[in-house]
Coordinates of C-alpha atoms in Angstrom, one line a residue:
Chain N
M35 CA 3.9 39.2 17.0
Y36 CA 3.4 36.1 19.1
Q37 CA 2.7 34.0 16.0
E38 CA 6.3 34.1 15.0
E39 CA 7.5 33.1 18.4
F40 CA 6.5 29.5 18.0
L41 CA 8.2 27.3 15.5
P42 CA 6.1 24.4 14.2
V43 CA 8.1 21.2 13.8
V44 CA 6.6 17.9 12.8
F45 CA 8.2 14.5 13.5
N46 CA 7.2 11.1 12.3
I47 CA 8.4 8.3 14.6
R48 CA 8.0 4.6 14.3
F49 CA 8.1 2.5 17.4
S50 CA 8.6 -1.2 16.8
S51 CA 9.3 -4.4 18.7
N52 CA 10.1 -8.0 17.8
Q53 CA 7.1 -9.1 19.8
A54 CA 3.6 -7.8 20.0
L55 CA 3.1 -5.5 22.9
P56 CA -0.1 -4.3 24.5
V57 CA -1.4 -0.8 23.5
E58 CA -1.0 0.3 27.1
K59 CA 2.7 -0.4 27.0
W60 CA 3.1 1.5 23.8
R61 CA 1.1 4.3 25.4
S62 CA 3.4 4.4 28.4
R63 CA 6.6 4.3 26.3
I64 CA 5.5 7.1 23.9
Q65 CA 4.5 9.2 27.0
D66 CA 7.9 8.6 28.5
V67 CA 9.6 9.8 25.3
L68 CA 7.5 12.9 25.3
H69 CA 8.3 13.5 28.9
L70 CA 12.0 13.3 28.2
Y71 CA 11.6 15.6 25.2
V72 CA 9.7 18.2 27.2
N73 CA 12.2 18.0 30.1
Q74 CA 15.0 19.0 27.7
I75 CA 12.9 21.9 26.3
C76 CA 12.1 23.2 29.7
K77 CA 15.7 23.4 30.8
D78 CA 15.9 26.8 29.2
D79 CA 13.6 29.3 30.8
N80 CA 13.4 31.3 27.6
R81 CA 11.6 28.5 25.8
M82 CA 7.9 28.2 26.0
I83 CA 5.8 25.3 25.0
G84 CA 2.8 26.5 23.0
H85 CA 1.4 23.1 22.4
I86 CA 3.0 19.7 21.8
K87 CA 0.6 17.1 20.5
A88 CA 1.1 13.7 19.2
L89 CA -1.1 11.1 17.5
A90 CA -0.2 7.4 17.7
Q91 CA -2.0 5.6 15.0
I92 CA -2.9 2.0 15.9
D93 CA -5.0 1.2 12.9
E94 CA -7.4 3.0 10.6
K95 CA -9.8 3.9 13.4
D96 CA -7.9 3.4 16.7
F97 CA -5.5 6.0 18.1
I98 CA -3.9 7.5 21.2
K99 CA -3.7 11.3 21.3
F100 CA -1.2 13.0 23.5
S101 CA -1.1 16.6 24.5
C102 CA 1.2 18.8 26.5
V103 CA 0.6 22.5 27.2
G104 CA 2.9 24.8 29.0
N105 CA 6.1 23.8 30.9
S106 CA 4.5 21.8 33.6
N107 CA 5.5 18.6 31.9
A108 CA 2.0 17.1 32.4
I109 CA 1.2 15.1 29.3
N110 CA -2.5 14.1 28.8
S111 CA -3.3 11.1 26.7
N112 CA -6.6 9.7 25.4
F113 CA -7.0 6.3 23.9
H114 CA -9.7 5.8 21.3
G115 CA -10.4 2.2 20.2
N116 CA -10.0 -1.4 21.2
H117 CA -7.1 -2.8 23.2
Q118 CA -4.9 -5.0 21.2
D119 CA -1.3 -6.2 20.9
L120 CA 0.9 -4.5 18.3
F121 CA 4.3 -5.1 16.8
D122 CA 4.7 -1.4 15.8
I123 CA 3.0 1.9 16.1
N124 CA 3.5 5.1 14.1
V125 CA 3.5 8.4 15.9
I126 CA 3.2 12.0 14.5
I127 CA 4.4 14.7 16.8
N128 CA 3.5 18.4 16.2
S129 CA 5.7 20.5 18.4
L130 CA 5.0 24.3 18.8
V131 CA 7.7 25.7 21.0
S132 CA 9.2 29.2 21.2
N133 CA 12.9 30.1 21.1
I134 CA 14.1 26.7 19.7
S135 CA 15.4 25.7 16.3
E136 CA 14.2 22.8 14.3
K137 CA 17.7 21.2 14.7
E138 CA 17.6 21.6 18.5
S139 CA 14.1 20.0 18.5
H140 CA 15.4 17.1 16.5
V141 CA 18.4 16.6 18.8
F142 CA 16.2 16.7 21.9
L143 CA 13.8 14.1 20.4
E144 CA 16.6 11.9 19.2
R145 CA 18.2 12.0 22.7
S146 CA 14.8 11.1 24.2
C147 CA 14.4 8.1 21.9
Q148 CA 18.0 6.9 22.7
T149 CA 17.3 7.1 26.4
M150 CA 14.1 5.1 25.9
I151 CA 15.9 2.5 23.9
K152 CA 18.5 2.1 26.7
R153 CA 15.7 1.7 29.3
D154 CA 13.7 -0.8 27.3
S155 CA 15.7 -3.0 24.9
E156 CA 12.5 -4.5 23.7
I157 CA 11.7 -1.5 21.5
K158 CA 13.2 0.2 18.5
I159 CA 12.5 3.8 17.5
Q160 CA 13.1 5.5 14.2
I161 CA 12.6 9.2 13.7
N162 CA 11.7 10.8 10.4
A163 CA 11.7 14.6 10.5
K164 CA 9.3 16.5 8.4
H165 CA 10.1 20.0 7.3
D166 CA 7.1 22.1 7.8
R167 CA 8.0 25.7 7.6
Q168 CA 4.9 27.6 6.6
S169 CA 4.7 29.0 3.1
N170 CA 5.1 32.7 2.8
H171 CA 2.6 32.8 0.0
H172 CA 0.5 35.9 0.0
H173 CA -2.8 36.8 -1.5
H174 CA -3.1 40.5 -0.8
G175 CA -1.2 42.0 -3.7
D176 CA 2.4 41.8 -4.8
G177 CA 4.7 44.1 -3.0
N178 CA 2.2 44.9 -0.3
D179 CA 2.6 44.0 3.3
C180 CA -0.1 41.9 4.9
P181 CA -2.5 44.5 6.5
I182 CA -2.7 42.3 9.6
C183 CA 0.8 40.9 10.3
H184 CA 2.8 43.4 8.2
G185 CA 5.0 40.7 6.8
H186 CA 5.9 38.9 10.0
H187 CA 5.2 35.4 8.9
H188 CA 6.5 32.1 10.3
Chain E
M129 CA -22.3 9.3 10.9
S130 CA -24.7 12.1 10.0
I131 CA -22.1 14.8 10.0
N132 CA -19.7 15.5 7.2
C133 CA -16.6 17.7 7.4
W134 CA -15.3 19.8 4.6
G135 CA -12.5 22.1 3.9
T136 CA -10.7 23.2 0.7
K137 CA -7.2 23.6 -0.3
R138 CA -6.0 27.1 -0.5
G139 CA -7.2 29.1 -3.5
I140 CA -9.5 26.5 -5.1
L141 CA -12.5 28.7 -4.9
M142 CA -12.7 32.5 -4.8
C143 CA -15.8 34.3 -3.7
N144 CA -17.8 36.6 -5.9
K145 CA -17.7 39.9 -4.2
N146 CA -21.0 40.9 -5.7
R147 CA -22.9 37.8 -4.6
E148 CA -26.1 38.4 -2.8
L149 CA -26.2 37.8 0.9
L150 CA -28.0 34.7 2.0
S151 CA -31.0 35.3 4.1
D152 CA -31.0 31.8 5.6
R153 CA -27.4 31.2 6.4
P154 CA -26.3 28.4 8.7
P155 CA -24.9 29.8 11.9
V156 CA -21.1 29.9 12.3
I157 CA -19.8 28.7 15.6
L158 CA -16.2 29.8 16.0
F159 CA -14.1 28.1 18.6
S160 CA -11.4 30.5 19.6
G161 CA -8.7 30.2 22.2
F162 CA -4.9 29.9 22.6
L163 CA -2.9 26.8 21.8
G164 CA -3.9 23.8 23.9
S165 CA -6.9 25.5 25.5
G166 CA -9.3 22.7 24.6
K167 CA -10.8 23.9 21.3
T168 CA -10.7 20.6 19.6
T169 CA -12.2 18.8 22.6
M170 CA -15.0 21.5 22.6
L171 CA -15.5 21.0 18.9
L172 CA -15.8 17.3 19.3
K173 CA -18.3 17.6 22.1
T174 CA -20.3 20.1 20.0
I175 CA -20.3 17.7 17.0
E176 CA -21.5 14.9 19.3
M177 CA -24.3 17.1 20.6
L178 CA -25.4 18.3 17.1
S179 CA -25.1 14.9 15.6
A180 CA -27.4 13.5 18.3
A181 CA -29.9 16.2 17.3
D182 CA -29.6 15.1 13.6
K183 CA -28.0 18.4 12.5
K184 CA -25.8 18.6 9.5
C185 CA -22.6 20.5 10.0
A186 CA -19.6 21.5 8.1
I187 CA -16.4 21.6 10.0
I188 CA -13.4 23.8 9.1
I189 CA -10.1 23.1 10.9
N190 CA -6.9 25.1 10.5
E191 CA -3.8 23.7 12.1
I192 CA -0.2 25.0 12.0
G193 CA 2.2 22.6 10.6
E194 CA 2.5 20.5 7.4
V195 CA 0.9 17.5 9.0
G196 CA -2.3 18.0 11.0
I197 CA -3.0 16.0 14.1
D198 CA -6.6 17.1 14.7
N199 CA -7.7 16.4 11.1
R200 CA -6.1 13.0 11.2
Q201 CA -7.9 12.3 14.5
M202 CA -11.2 13.3 13.0
R203 CA -10.7 11.1 9.9
M204 CA -10.0 8.2 12.2
M205 CA -13.2 8.9 14.1
G206 CA -15.1 8.5 10.8
Y207 CA -15.4 12.1 9.6
D208 CA -14.7 13.1 6.1
V209 CA -12.1 15.8 6.3
L210 CA -10.3 17.9 3.7
D211 CA -7.4 19.9 5.0
L212 CA -7.3 23.6 5.3
F213 CA -3.7 24.6 5.6
G214 CA -3.3 28.3 5.1
G215 CA 0.3 29.4 5.6
C216 CA 0.3 32.6 7.6
V217 CA -2.6 32.4 10.1
C218 CA -3.7 35.9 9.4
C219 CA -3.5 37.0 5.8
T220 CA -3.3 33.9 3.8
M221 CA -5.9 32.1 5.8
K222 CA -8.3 35.0 5.4
V223 CA -8.6 34.4 1.7
T224 CA -8.7 30.6 2.1
L225 CA -11.4 30.8 4.8
E226 CA -13.5 33.1 2.8
A227 CA -13.4 30.8 -0.2
T228 CA -14.2 27.8 2.0
V229 CA -17.2 29.4 3.7
N230 CA -18.5 30.6 0.3
H231 CA -18.0 27.1 -1.1
L232 CA -20.1 25.7 1.8
L233 CA -22.8 28.2 1.4
E234 CA -23.1 27.7 -2.3
D235 CA -22.8 24.0 -2.5
Y236 CA -24.4 22.7 0.6
E237 CA -27.8 24.3 1.0
D238 CA -29.0 22.0 3.7
L239 CA -26.3 22.8 6.2
D240 CA -27.5 23.5 9.8
Y241 CA -24.2 24.8 11.2
I242 CA -20.6 25.7 10.1
L243 CA -18.2 24.9 12.9
F244 CA -14.8 26.5 12.7
E245 CA -11.7 25.8 14.8
P246 CA -8.8 28.1 13.8
S247 CA -5.3 27.5 15.0
G248 CA -4.6 28.6 18.6
M249 CA -2.1 31.0 17.1
A250 CA -4.7 33.0 15.2
N251 CA -6.1 36.2 16.5
P252 CA -9.9 35.9 16.0
L253 CA -10.0 39.6 15.0
S254 CA -8.1 38.6 11.8
L255 CA -10.7 35.9 10.9
Y256 CA -13.9 38.1 11.1
P257 CA -13.4 40.0 7.8
A258 CA -13.3 36.7 5.9
I259 CA -16.5 35.4 7.5
M260 CA -18.2 38.8 7.2
N261 CA -17.3 38.9 3.5
C262 CA -19.4 35.8 3.1
G263 CA -22.5 37.8 4.2
Y264 CA -22.4 37.3 8.0
R265 CA -22.8 40.1 10.4
E266 CA -20.4 40.2 13.4
E267 CA -23.2 39.5 15.8
E268 CA -24.1 36.3 13.8
I269 CA -20.8 34.7 14.5
Q270 CA -21.1 32.6 17.7
N271 CA -17.6 33.0 19.0
V272 CA -17.0 30.6 21.9
F273 CA -13.7 31.5 23.6
V274 CA -12.1 28.6 25.3
F275 CA -10.0 29.9 28.2
D276 CA -7.2 27.8 29.7
P277 CA -6.9 29.0 33.3
T278 CA -3.5 27.2 33.7
R279 CA -2.1 30.0 31.4
I280 CA -3.4 33.0 33.2
A281 CA 0.1 34.5 33.6
L282 CA 0.7 34.0 29.9
Y283 CA -2.4 35.9 28.9
Q284 CA -1.7 38.7 31.4
K285 CA 2.0 39.2 30.4
R286 CA 2.6 38.1 26.8
M287 CA -0.7 37.6 25.2
N288 CA -2.6 40.6 26.5
Q289 CA -3.6 41.9 23.1
L290 CA -4.8 38.5 21.9
F291 CA -6.8 38.0 25.1
N292 CA -8.4 41.5 24.9
D293 CA -9.3 41.0 21.2
S294 CA -10.6 37.5 21.9
I295 CA -12.8 38.6 24.8
N296 CA -14.1 41.6 23.0
L297 CA -15.3 39.4 20.1
A298 CA -16.6 36.4 22.2
K299 CA -20.3 35.6 22.6
C300 CA -19.4 33.5 25.7
V301 CA -16.3 32.1 27.5
V302 CA -15.7 28.5 28.5
I303 CA -13.3 28.3 31.4
N304 CA -11.8 24.8 30.9
K305 CA -9.5 22.6 32.9
L306 CA -11.1 23.2 36.3
D307 CA -9.4 20.1 37.6
Q308 CA -6.0 21.6 37.0
V309 CA -6.4 24.9 38.9
N310 CA -7.5 26.0 42.3
Q311 CA -10.5 28.2 43.2
S312 CA -8.4 31.3 43.3
E313 CA -7.2 30.8 39.7
I314 CA -10.7 30.2 38.5
E315 CA -11.9 33.4 40.2
T316 CA -8.9 35.3 38.6
A317 CA -9.9 33.9 35.2
V318 CA -13.5 35.1 35.7
K319 CA -12.3 38.5 36.8
M320 CA -10.0 38.9 33.8
V321 CA -13.0 38.3 31.5
E322 CA -15.3 40.7 33.5
T323 CA -12.7 43.4 33.5
I324 CA -12.8 43.5 29.7
R325 CA -16.5 42.7 29.1
P326 CA -18.6 43.0 32.2
G327 CA -21.6 40.7 32.0
L328 CA -20.2 38.4 29.3
K329 CA -21.4 34.9 30.0
T330 CA -18.8 32.4 31.4
Y331 CA -19.2 28.7 31.7
K332 CA -16.9 26.7 34.0
M333 CA -16.3 23.1 33.1
N334 CA -13.9 20.3 32.3
L335 CA -14.3 19.7 28.6
N336 CA -12.8 16.3 28.9
E337 CA -16.0 15.3 30.7
A338 CA -19.1 16.7 29.1
L339 CA -20.6 20.0 28.1
S340 CA -22.5 21.5 31.0
Q341 CA -26.2 21.4 30.6
E342 CA -26.2 25.2 30.6
L343 CA -23.7 25.5 27.7
H344 CA -25.6 22.7 25.9
Q345 CA -28.7 24.8 26.0
Y346 CA -26.8 27.9 24.9
L347 CA -25.4 26.2 21.8

């Protein structure tokens, strides 16, 4: 089933700087990291991006949302809130890609962050991976296959 | 904000199979469509529209992954959200969804709408039994299929069954992302829908802008 093709991986990344930077600069740098990440994924034709989305949390109400669909490497972003200068910004990435392991995803993201740090010495980036394999918990009776997916879970 | 969003953790509430069907149930609007098709954007536009009309809605969101992006976004936008993480998108979620809808029907009598955005990996066919177990008939589920025409090839080659099931259940189709495709691709998208369900209403729009007046009236 197509559901099992896509591996969900969640990353928590912290972008920081010694000086307060405008939101637009953070937006651009996060977008660059996502571009680098997507570029590496797309090098293998067998991989398919289901959806890579990210949420950069500026404060309790303000955020930037990023979205990448397919292998075209076009990353859309929407800013919601007020422009301000920030010392750091937390980003959650939810990556749904086929034919890739969690380890590979992590390596690609780490490389992308390293490249960004080399390009812009003003910023620091720290990745925290979150393990998010879906639970195989069933509700349709012990020993019985799911009548819909027949046991093919994530 | 006049709209509240609810969900429940898996297994908190189970439905009573013998419960009487409600005669005055809030309509369920189901936003179906593959990953990244624009379901969340469509949901947000619908919330805005219903909020402006002073309607009270419950919103159920199911996302794949331990940490949800869309529900966080909604929280930051001022909505009260409880997560609905259901494990396997088909079987586990079926029970969770049923419990959630029953909870809403039993505890929130003044609801005008239930809006439901499943994961883009879910086949809508697998969601209907749960909703119908709550007393809804198939024809009462307003299933809006959001079609991403940038992924025509994917639907044709790898997701053919999902596409067929989705179109067969849909009450209407929104062909989104018009700015990212050419006229020929839009026509192909329309033709794909018409081949499966001749006469099914299709709306062409960029959901990043606004709901078309026509769809506005339909909803």
